[in-house]
mmCIF file of C-alpha atoms and ligand atoms in Angstrom:
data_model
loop_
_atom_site.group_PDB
_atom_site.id
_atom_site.type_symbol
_atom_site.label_atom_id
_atom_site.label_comp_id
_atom_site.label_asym_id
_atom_site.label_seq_id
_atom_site.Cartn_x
_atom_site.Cartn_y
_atom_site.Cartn_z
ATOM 1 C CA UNK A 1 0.000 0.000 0.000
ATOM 2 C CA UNK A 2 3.176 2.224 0.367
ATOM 3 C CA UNK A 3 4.008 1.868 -3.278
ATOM 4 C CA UNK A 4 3.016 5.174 -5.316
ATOM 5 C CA UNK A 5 3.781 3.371 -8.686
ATOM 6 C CA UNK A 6 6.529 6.011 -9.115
ATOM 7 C CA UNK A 7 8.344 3.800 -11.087
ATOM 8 C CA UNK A 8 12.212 4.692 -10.082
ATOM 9 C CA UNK A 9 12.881 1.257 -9.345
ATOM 10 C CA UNK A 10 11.718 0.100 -12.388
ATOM 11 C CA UNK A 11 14.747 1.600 -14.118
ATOM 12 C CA UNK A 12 17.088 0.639 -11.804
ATOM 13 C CA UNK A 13 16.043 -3.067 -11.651
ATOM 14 C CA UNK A 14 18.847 -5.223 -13.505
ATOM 15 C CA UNK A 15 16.032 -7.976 -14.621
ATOM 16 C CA UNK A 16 14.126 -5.323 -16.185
ATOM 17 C CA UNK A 17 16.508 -3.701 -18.022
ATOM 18 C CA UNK A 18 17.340 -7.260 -19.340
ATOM 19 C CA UNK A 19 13.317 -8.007 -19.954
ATOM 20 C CA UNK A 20 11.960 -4.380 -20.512
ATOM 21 C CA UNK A 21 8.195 -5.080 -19.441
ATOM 22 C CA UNK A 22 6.538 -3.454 -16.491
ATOM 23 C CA UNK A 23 5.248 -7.113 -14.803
ATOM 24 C CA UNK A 24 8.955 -7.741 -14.344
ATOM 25 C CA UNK A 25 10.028 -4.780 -12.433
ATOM 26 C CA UNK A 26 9.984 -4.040 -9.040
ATOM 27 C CA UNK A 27 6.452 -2.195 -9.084
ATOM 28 C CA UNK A 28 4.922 -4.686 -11.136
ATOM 29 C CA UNK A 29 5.873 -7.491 -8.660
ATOM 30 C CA UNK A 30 4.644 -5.531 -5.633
ATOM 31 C CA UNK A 31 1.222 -4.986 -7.644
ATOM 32 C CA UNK A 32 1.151 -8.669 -8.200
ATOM 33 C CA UNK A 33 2.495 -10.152 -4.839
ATOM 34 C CA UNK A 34 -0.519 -7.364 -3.609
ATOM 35 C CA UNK A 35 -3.226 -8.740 -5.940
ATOM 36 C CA UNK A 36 -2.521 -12.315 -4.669
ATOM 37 C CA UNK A 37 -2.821 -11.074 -1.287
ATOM 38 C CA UNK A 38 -5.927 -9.884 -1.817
ATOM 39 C CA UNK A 39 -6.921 -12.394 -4.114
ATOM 40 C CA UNK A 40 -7.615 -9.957 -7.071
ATOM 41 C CA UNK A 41 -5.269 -12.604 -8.673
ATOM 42 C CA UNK A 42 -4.553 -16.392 -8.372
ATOM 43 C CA UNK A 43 -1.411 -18.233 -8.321
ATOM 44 C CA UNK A 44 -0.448 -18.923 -11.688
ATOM 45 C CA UNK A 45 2.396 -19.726 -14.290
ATOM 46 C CA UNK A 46 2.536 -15.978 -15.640
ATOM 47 C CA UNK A 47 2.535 -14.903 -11.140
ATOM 48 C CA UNK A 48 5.018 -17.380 -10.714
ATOM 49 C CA UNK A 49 7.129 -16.513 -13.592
ATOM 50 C CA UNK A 50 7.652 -12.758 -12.211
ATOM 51 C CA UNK A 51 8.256 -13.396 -8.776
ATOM 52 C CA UNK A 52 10.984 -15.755 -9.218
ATOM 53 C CA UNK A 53 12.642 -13.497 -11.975
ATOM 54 C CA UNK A 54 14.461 -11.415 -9.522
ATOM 55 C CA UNK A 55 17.648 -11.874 -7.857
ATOM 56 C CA UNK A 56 16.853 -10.071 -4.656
ATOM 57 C CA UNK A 57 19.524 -8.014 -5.507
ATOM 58 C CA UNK A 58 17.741 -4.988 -3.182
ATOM 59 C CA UNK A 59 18.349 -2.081 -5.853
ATOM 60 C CA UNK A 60 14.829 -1.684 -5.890
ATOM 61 C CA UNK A 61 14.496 -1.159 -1.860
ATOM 62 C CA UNK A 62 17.424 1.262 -2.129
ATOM 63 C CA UNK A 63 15.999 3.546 -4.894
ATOM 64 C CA UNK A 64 12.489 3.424 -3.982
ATOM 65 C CA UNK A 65 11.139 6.868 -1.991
ATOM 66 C CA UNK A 66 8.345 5.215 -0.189
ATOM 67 C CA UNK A 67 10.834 3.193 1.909
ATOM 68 C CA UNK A 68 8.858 -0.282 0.478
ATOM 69 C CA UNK A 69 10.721 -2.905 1.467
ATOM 70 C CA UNK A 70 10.254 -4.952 -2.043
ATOM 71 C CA UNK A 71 12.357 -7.666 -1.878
ATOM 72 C CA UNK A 72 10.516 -8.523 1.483
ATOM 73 C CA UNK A 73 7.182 -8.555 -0.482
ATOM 74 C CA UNK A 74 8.766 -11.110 -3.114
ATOM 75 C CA UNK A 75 9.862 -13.572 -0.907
ATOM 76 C CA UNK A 76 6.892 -13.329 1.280
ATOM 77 C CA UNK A 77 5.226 -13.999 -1.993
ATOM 78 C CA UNK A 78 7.235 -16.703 -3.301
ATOM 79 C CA UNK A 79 5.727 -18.429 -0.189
ATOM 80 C CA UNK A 80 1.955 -18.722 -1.699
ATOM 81 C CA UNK A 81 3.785 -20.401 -5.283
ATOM 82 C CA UNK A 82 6.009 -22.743 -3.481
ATOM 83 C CA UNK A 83 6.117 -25.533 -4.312
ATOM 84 C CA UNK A 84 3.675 -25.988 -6.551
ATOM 85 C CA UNK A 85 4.704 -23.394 -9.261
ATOM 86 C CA UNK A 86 8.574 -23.648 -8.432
ATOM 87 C CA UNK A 87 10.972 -25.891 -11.269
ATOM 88 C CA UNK A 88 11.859 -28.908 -10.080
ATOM 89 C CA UNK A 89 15.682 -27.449 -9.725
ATOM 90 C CA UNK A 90 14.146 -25.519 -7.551
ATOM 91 C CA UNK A 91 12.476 -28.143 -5.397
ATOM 92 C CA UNK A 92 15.434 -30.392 -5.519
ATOM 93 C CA UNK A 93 17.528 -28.001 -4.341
ATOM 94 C CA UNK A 94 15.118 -27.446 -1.359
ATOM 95 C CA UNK A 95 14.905 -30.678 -0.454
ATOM 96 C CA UNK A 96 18.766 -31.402 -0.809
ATOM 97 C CA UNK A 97 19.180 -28.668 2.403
ATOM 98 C CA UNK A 98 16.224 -30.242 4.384
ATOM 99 C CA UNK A 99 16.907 -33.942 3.923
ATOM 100 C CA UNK A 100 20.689 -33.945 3.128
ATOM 101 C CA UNK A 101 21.801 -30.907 4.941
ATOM 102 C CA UNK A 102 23.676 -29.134 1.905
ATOM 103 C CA UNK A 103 22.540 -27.422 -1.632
ATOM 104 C CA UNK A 104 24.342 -30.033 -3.628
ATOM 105 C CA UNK A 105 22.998 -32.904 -1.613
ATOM 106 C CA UNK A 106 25.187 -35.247 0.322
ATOM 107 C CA UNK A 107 28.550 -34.854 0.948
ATOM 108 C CA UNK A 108 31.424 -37.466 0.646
ATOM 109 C CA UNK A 109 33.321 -36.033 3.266
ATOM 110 C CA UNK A 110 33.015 -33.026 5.843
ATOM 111 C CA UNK A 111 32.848 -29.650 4.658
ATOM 112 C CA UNK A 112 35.784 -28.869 6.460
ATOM 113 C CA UNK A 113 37.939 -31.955 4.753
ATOM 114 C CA UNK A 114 38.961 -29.575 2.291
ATOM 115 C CA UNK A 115 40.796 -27.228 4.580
ATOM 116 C CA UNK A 116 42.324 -29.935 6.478
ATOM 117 C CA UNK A 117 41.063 -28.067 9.523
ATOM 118 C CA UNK A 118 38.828 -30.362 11.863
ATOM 119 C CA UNK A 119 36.751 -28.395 13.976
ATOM 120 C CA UNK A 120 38.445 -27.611 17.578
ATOM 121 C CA UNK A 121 36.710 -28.592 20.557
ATOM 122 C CA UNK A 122 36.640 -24.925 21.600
ATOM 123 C CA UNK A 123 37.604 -21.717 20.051
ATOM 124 C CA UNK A 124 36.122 -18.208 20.479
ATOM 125 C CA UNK A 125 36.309 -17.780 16.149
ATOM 126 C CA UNK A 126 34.652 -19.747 13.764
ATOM 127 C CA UNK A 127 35.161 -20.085 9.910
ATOM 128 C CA UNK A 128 31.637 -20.594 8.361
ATOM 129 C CA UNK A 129 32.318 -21.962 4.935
ATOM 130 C CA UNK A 130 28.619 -21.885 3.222
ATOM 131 C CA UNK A 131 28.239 -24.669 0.969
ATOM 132 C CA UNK A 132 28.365 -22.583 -2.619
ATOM 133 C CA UNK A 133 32.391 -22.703 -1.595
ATOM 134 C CA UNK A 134 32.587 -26.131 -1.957
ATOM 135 C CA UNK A 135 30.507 -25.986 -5.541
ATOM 136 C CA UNK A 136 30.956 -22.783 -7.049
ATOM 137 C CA UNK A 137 35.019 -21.515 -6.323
ATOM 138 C CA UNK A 138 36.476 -25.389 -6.315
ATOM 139 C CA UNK A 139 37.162 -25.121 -2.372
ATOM 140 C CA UNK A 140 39.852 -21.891 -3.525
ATOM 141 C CA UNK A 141 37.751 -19.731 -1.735
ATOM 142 C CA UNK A 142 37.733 -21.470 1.070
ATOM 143 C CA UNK A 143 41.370 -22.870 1.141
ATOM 144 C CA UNK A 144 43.091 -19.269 0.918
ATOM 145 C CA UNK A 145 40.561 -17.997 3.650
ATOM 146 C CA UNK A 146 41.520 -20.149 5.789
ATOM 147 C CA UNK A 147 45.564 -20.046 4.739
ATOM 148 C CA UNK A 148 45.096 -16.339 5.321
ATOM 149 C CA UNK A 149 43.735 -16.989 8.883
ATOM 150 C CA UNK A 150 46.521 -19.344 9.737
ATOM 151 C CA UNK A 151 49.037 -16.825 8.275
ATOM 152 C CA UNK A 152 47.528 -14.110 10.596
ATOM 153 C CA UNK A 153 48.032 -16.718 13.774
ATOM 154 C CA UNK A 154 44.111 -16.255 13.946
ATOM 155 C CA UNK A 155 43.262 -19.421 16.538
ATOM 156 C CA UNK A 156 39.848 -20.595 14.627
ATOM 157 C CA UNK A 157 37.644 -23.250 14.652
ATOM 158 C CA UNK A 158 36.014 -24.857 11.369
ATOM 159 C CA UNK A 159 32.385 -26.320 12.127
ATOM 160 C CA UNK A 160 30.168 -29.302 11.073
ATOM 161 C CA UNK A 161 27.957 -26.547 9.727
ATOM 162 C CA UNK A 162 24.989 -27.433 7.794
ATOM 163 C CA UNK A 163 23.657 -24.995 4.987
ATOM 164 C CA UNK A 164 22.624 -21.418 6.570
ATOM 165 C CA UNK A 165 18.864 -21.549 5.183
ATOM 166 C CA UNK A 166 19.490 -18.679 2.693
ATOM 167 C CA UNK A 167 18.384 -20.667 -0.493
ATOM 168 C CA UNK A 168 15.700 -22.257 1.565
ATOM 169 C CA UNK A 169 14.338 -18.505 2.024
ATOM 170 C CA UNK A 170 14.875 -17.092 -1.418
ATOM 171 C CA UNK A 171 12.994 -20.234 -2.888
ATOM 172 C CA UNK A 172 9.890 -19.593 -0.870
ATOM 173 C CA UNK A 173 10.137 -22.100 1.826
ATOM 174 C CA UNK A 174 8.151 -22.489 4.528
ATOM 175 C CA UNK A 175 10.294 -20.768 8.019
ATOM 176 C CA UNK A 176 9.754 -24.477 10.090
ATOM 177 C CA UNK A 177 12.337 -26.282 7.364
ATOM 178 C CA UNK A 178 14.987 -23.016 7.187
ATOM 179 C CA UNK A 179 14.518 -22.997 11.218
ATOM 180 C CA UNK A 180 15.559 -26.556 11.827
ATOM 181 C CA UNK A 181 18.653 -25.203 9.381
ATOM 182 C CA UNK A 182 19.290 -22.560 12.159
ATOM 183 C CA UNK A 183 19.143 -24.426 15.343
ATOM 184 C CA UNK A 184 21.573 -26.978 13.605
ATOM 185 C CA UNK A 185 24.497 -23.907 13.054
ATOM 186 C CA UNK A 186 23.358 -22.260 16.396
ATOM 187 C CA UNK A 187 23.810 -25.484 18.300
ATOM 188 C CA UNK A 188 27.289 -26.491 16.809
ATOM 189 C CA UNK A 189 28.112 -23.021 17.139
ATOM 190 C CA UNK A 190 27.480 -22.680 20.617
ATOM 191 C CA UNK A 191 28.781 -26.438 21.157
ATOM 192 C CA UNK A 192 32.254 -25.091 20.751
ATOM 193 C CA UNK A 193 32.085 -21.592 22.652
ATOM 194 C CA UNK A 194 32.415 -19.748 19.570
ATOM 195 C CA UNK A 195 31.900 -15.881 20.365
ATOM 196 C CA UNK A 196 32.457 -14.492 16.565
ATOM 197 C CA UNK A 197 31.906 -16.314 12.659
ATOM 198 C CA UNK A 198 33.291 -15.052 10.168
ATOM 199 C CA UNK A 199 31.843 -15.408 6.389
ATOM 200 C CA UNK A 200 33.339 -15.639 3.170
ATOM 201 C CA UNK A 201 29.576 -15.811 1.423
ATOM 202 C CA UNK A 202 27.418 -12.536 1.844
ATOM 203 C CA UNK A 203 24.035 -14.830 1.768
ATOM 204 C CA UNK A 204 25.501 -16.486 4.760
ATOM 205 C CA UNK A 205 26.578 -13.530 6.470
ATOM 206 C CA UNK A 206 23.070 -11.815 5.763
ATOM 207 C CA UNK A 207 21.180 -14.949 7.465
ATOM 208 C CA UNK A 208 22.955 -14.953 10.440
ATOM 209 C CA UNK A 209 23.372 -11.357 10.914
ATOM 210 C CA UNK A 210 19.662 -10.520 9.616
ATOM 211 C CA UNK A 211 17.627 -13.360 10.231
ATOM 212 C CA UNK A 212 18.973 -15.874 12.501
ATOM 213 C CA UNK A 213 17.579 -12.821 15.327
ATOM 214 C CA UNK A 214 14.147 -12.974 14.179
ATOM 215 C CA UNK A 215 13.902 -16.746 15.179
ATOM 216 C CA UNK A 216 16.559 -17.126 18.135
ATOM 217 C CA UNK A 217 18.945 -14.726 20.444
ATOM 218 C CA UNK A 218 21.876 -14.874 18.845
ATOM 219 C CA UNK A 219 22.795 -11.280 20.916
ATOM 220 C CA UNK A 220 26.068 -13.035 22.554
ATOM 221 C CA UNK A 221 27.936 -14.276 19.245
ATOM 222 C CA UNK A 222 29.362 -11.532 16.896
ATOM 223 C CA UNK A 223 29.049 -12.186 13.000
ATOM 224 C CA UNK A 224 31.361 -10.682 10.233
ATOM 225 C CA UNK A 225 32.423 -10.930 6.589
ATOM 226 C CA UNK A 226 35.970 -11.562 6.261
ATOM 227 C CA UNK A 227 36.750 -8.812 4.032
ATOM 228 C CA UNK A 228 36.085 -6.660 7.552
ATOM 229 C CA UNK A 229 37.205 -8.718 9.931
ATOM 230 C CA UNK A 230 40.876 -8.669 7.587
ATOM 231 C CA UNK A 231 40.600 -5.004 6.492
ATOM 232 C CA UNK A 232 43.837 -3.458 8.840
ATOM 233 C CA UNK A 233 45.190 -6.968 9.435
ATOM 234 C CA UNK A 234 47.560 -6.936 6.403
ATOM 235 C CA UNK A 235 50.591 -4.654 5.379
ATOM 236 C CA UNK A 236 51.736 -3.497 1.684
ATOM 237 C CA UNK A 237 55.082 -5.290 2.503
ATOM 238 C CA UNK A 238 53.814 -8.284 2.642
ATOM 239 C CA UNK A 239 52.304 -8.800 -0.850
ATOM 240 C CA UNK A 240 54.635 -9.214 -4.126
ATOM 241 C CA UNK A 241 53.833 -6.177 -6.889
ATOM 242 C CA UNK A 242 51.929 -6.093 -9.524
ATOM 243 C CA UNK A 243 48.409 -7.845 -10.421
ATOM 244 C CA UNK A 244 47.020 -9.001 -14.143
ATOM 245 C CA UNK A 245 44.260 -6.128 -14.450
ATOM 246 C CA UNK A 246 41.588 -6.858 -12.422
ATOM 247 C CA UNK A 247 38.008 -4.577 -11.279
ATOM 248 C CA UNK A 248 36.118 -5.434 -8.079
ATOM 249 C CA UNK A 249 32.483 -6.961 -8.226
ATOM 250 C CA UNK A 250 30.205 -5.395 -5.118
ATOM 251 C CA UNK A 251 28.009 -8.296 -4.309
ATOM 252 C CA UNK A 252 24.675 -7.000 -3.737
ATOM 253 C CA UNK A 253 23.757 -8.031 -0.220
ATOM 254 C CA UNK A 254 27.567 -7.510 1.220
ATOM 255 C CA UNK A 255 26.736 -3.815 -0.479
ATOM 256 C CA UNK A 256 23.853 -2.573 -0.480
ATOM 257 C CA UNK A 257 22.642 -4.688 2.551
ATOM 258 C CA UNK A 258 25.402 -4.344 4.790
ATOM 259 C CA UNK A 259 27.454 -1.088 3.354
ATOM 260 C CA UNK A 260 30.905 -2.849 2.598
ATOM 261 C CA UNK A 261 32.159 -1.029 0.151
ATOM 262 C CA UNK A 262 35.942 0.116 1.087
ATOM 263 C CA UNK A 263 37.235 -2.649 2.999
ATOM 264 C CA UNK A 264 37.692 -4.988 -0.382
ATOM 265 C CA UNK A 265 38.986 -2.189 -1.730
ATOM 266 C CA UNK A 266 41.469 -1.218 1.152
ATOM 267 C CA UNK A 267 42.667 -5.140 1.098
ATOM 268 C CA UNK A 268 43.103 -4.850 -2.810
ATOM 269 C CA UNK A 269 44.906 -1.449 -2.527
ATOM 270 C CA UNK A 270 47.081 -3.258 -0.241
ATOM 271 C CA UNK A 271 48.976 -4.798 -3.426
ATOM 272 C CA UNK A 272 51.451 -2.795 -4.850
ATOM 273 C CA UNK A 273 50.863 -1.665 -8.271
ATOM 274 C CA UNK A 274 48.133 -3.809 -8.438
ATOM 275 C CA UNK A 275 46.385 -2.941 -12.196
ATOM 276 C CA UNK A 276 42.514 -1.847 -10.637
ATOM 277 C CA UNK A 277 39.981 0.254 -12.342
ATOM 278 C CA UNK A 278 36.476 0.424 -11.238
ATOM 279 C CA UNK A 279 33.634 -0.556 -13.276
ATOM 280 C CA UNK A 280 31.005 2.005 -13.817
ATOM 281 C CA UNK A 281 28.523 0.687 -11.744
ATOM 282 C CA UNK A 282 30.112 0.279 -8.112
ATOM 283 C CA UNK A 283 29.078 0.224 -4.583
ATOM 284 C CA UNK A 284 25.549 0.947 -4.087
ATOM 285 C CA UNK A 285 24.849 1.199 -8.085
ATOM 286 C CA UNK A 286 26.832 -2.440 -8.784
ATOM 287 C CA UNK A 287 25.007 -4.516 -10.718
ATOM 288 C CA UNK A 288 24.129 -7.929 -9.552
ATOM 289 C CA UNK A 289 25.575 -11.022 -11.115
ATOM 290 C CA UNK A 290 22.657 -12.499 -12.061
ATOM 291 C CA UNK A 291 22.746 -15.868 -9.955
ATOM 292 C CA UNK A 292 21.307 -14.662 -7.023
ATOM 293 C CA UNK A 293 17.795 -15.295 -5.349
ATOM 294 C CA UNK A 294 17.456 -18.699 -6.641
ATOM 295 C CA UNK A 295 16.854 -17.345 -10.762
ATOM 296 C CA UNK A 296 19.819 -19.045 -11.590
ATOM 297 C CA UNK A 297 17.878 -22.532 -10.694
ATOM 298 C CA UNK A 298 14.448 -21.003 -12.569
ATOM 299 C CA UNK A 299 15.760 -19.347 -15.216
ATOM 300 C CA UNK A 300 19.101 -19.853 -16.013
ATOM 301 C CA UNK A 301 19.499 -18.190 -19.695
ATOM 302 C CA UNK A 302 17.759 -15.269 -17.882
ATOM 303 C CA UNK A 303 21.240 -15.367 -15.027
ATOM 304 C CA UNK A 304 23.327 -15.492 -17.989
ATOM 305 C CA UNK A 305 21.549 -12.012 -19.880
ATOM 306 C CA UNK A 306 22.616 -10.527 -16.473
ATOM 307 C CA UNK A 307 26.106 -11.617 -16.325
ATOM 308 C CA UNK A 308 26.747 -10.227 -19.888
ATOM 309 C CA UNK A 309 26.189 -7.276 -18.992
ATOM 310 C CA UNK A 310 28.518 -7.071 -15.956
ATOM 311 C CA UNK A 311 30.628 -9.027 -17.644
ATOM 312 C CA UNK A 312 31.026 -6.515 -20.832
ATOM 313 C CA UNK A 313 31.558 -3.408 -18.312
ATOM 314 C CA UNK A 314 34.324 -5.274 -16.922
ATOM 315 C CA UNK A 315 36.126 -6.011 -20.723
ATOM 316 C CA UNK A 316 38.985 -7.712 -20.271
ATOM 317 C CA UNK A 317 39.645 -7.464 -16.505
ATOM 318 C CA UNK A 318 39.503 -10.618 -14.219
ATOM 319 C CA UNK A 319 36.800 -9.842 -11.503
ATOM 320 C CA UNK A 320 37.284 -10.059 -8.341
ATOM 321 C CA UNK A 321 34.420 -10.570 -5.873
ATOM 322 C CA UNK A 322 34.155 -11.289 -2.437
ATOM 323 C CA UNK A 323 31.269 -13.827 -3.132
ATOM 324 C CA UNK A 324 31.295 -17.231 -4.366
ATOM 325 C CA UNK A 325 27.899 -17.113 -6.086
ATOM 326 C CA UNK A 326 29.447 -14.005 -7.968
ATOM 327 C CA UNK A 327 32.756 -15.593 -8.188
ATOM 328 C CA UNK A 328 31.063 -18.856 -9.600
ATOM 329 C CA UNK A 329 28.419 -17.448 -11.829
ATOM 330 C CA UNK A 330 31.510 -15.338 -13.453
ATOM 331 C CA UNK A 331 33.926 -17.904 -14.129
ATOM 332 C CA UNK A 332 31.120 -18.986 -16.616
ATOM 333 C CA UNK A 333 31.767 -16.079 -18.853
ATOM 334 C CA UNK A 334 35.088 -15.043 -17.762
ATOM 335 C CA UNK A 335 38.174 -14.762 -15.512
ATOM 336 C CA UNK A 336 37.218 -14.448 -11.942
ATOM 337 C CA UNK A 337 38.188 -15.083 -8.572
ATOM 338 C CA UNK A 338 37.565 -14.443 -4.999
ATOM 339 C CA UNK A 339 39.330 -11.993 -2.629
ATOM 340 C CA UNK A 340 40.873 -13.981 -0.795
ATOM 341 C CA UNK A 341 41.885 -16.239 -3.677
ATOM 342 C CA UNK A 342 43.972 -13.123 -4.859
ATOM 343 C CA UNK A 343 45.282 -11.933 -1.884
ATOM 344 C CA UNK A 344 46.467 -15.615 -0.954
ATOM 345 C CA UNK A 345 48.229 -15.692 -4.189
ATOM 346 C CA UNK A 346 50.073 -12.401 -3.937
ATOM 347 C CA UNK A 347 51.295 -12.850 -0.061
ATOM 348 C CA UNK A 348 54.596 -13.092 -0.125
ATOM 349 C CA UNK A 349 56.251 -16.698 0.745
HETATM 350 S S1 LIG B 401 15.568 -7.178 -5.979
HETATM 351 FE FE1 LIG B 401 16.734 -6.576 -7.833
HETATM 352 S S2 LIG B 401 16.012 -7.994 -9.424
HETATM 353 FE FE2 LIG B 401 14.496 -8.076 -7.750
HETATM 354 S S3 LIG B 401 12.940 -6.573 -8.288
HETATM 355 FE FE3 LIG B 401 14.424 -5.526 -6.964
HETATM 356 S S4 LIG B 401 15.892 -4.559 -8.386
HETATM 357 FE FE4 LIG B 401 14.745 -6.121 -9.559
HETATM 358 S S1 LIG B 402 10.034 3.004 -6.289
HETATM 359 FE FE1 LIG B 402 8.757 2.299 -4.546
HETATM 360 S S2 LIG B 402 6.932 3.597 -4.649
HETATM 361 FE FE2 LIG B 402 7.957 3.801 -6.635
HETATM 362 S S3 LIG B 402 6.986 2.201 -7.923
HETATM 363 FE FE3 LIG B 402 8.803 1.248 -7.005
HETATM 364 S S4 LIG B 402 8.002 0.256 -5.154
HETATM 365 FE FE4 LIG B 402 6.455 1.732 -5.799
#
């Protein structure tokens, strides 16, 4: 009811400036998620279709004047078309979490294996790895993170974590199958005394900084992305010169949601004579990758319009995100790589 059909998110919205009709902007899903809430409209195919083509990438909620929190009105909405109108990617994906604990179904060994770090019986830091490391960045993501921590003489803890819920929410899931998701991370957490997690996944970050609260208190254990928690850790001196040229990717919910902007850029300033140029659309204006939100599992040539398009403003520089959906969505179409990946590979011996 807050939404004045202005229309300034529809021209900021990356999946209609891909699809250029006014159901698949931000104002056309808010009318629709409204009319099924009403019941002006039923659940159908054509519903469905524009409610899952959007990323949640939250460049609607930060252009719109009305303060209308959109993206909350799409997921609340994907709730009434799950699972009936969902693809069965989709569903399988949902069910993977609930019945085999992870996105990509069961594991053949921990999630930790990787690392060669077993979770400690105590430690007051934690390393939350998020599953889309172990798919979408070939474990690099994770390996360097956790080389950097070591390097730093940071005393951490890996975990028997389970998947954070965030698919689970974007999907349309109903809250008792992410909150069985929580109370499994909470309860290893707390298991081991841990007092702060760091992330190297924004989605991860977001649930247990954003939602986790909503469900349990969470008030005693501190959560941060890595990118802060390293920012003022490292020295120039420690890094060898020189990078290939590169551009940083702002992930959309480490961005917009949480306002990291400089501390990426601070760690990759901390290479000499590193080759960086922006792209034009940074920070708050960064255009999402395309893979987020679950669209990438609906509508997949839709994820790859998206990526194009960041792709092309980046030409022929290797992007560097500090997400592995980003990260692994961009390695489709082009040379990419995680922070940490690059500032592991520049430390010096
Ligand atoms: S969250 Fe992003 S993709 Fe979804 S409607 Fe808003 S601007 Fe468009
Ligand atoms: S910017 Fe806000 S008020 Fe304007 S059309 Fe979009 S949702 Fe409605």
């Amino acid at each position: 009811m807050q939404c004045t059909s202005c229309s300034f998110c529809t021209v900021t919205c990356p999946v209609m400036n891909v699809l250029l009709t006014d159901a698949s902007s931000p104002r056309g899903r808010v009318q629709i998620a409204y009319g099924l809430y009403t019941g002006e409209l039923e659940v159908d195919e054509s519903a469905t279709q524009r409610l899952y083509e959007c990323t949640t990438c939250g460049m609607c909620d930060h252009t719109c004047p009305s303060g209308v929190h959109i993206v909350d009105v799409i997921k609340a909405a994907r709730k009434v078309v799950y699972p009936e109108h969902a693809v069965e990617k989709q569903r399988t994906f949902a069910d993977n979490i609930t019945e085999k604990e992870h996105t990509y179904g069961e594991l053949k060994e921990p999630i930790w294996a990787f690392t060669g770090h077993a979770p400690k019986e105590r430690s007051e830091i934690a390393y939350f790895m998020g599953c889309k490391i172990t798919a979408e960045t070939g474990h690099k993501q994770g390996i360097a993170a956790v080389n950097i921590l070591d390097r730093l003489g940071v005393d951490f803890t890996t975990l028997n974590e389970v998947c954070c819920g965030a698919p689970l929410m974007y999907i349309g899931v109903s809250e008792d199958r992410i909150r069985k998701q929580m109370e499994k991370n909470i309860n290893e957490i707390r298991k081991r005394g841990v007092k702060k997690v760091l992330f190297s996944c924004p989605s991860c970050y977001y649930m247990f900084e954003k939602v986790y609260p909503k469900y349990t208190d969470v008030s005693d254990i501190e959560f941060q992305h890595i990118v802060e928690f390293l920012d003022g850790k490292l020295s120039p001196d420690e890094f060898e010169a020189g990078t290939e040229p590169i551009t940083y990717h702002d992930p959309c919910h480490l961005g917009r949601t949480f306002n990291i902007y400089e501390e990426p850029r601070n760690l990759i300033k901390l290479i000499p004579d590193a080759d960086y140029a922006e792209m034009e659309h940074n920070r708050e204006n960064s255009l999402c990758c395309g893979a987020g939100g679950s669209l990438a599992l609906y509508e997949p040539s839709l994820t790859k319009k998206m990526a194009d398009r960041r792709v092309a403003e980046a030409g022929e520089r290797t992007v560097v995100s500090a997400c592995p959906n980003c990260v692994g969505n961009f390695s489709k179409h082009t040379n990419a790589m995680s922070i940490e990946e690059l500032l592991w590979t520049k430390l010096k011996g």
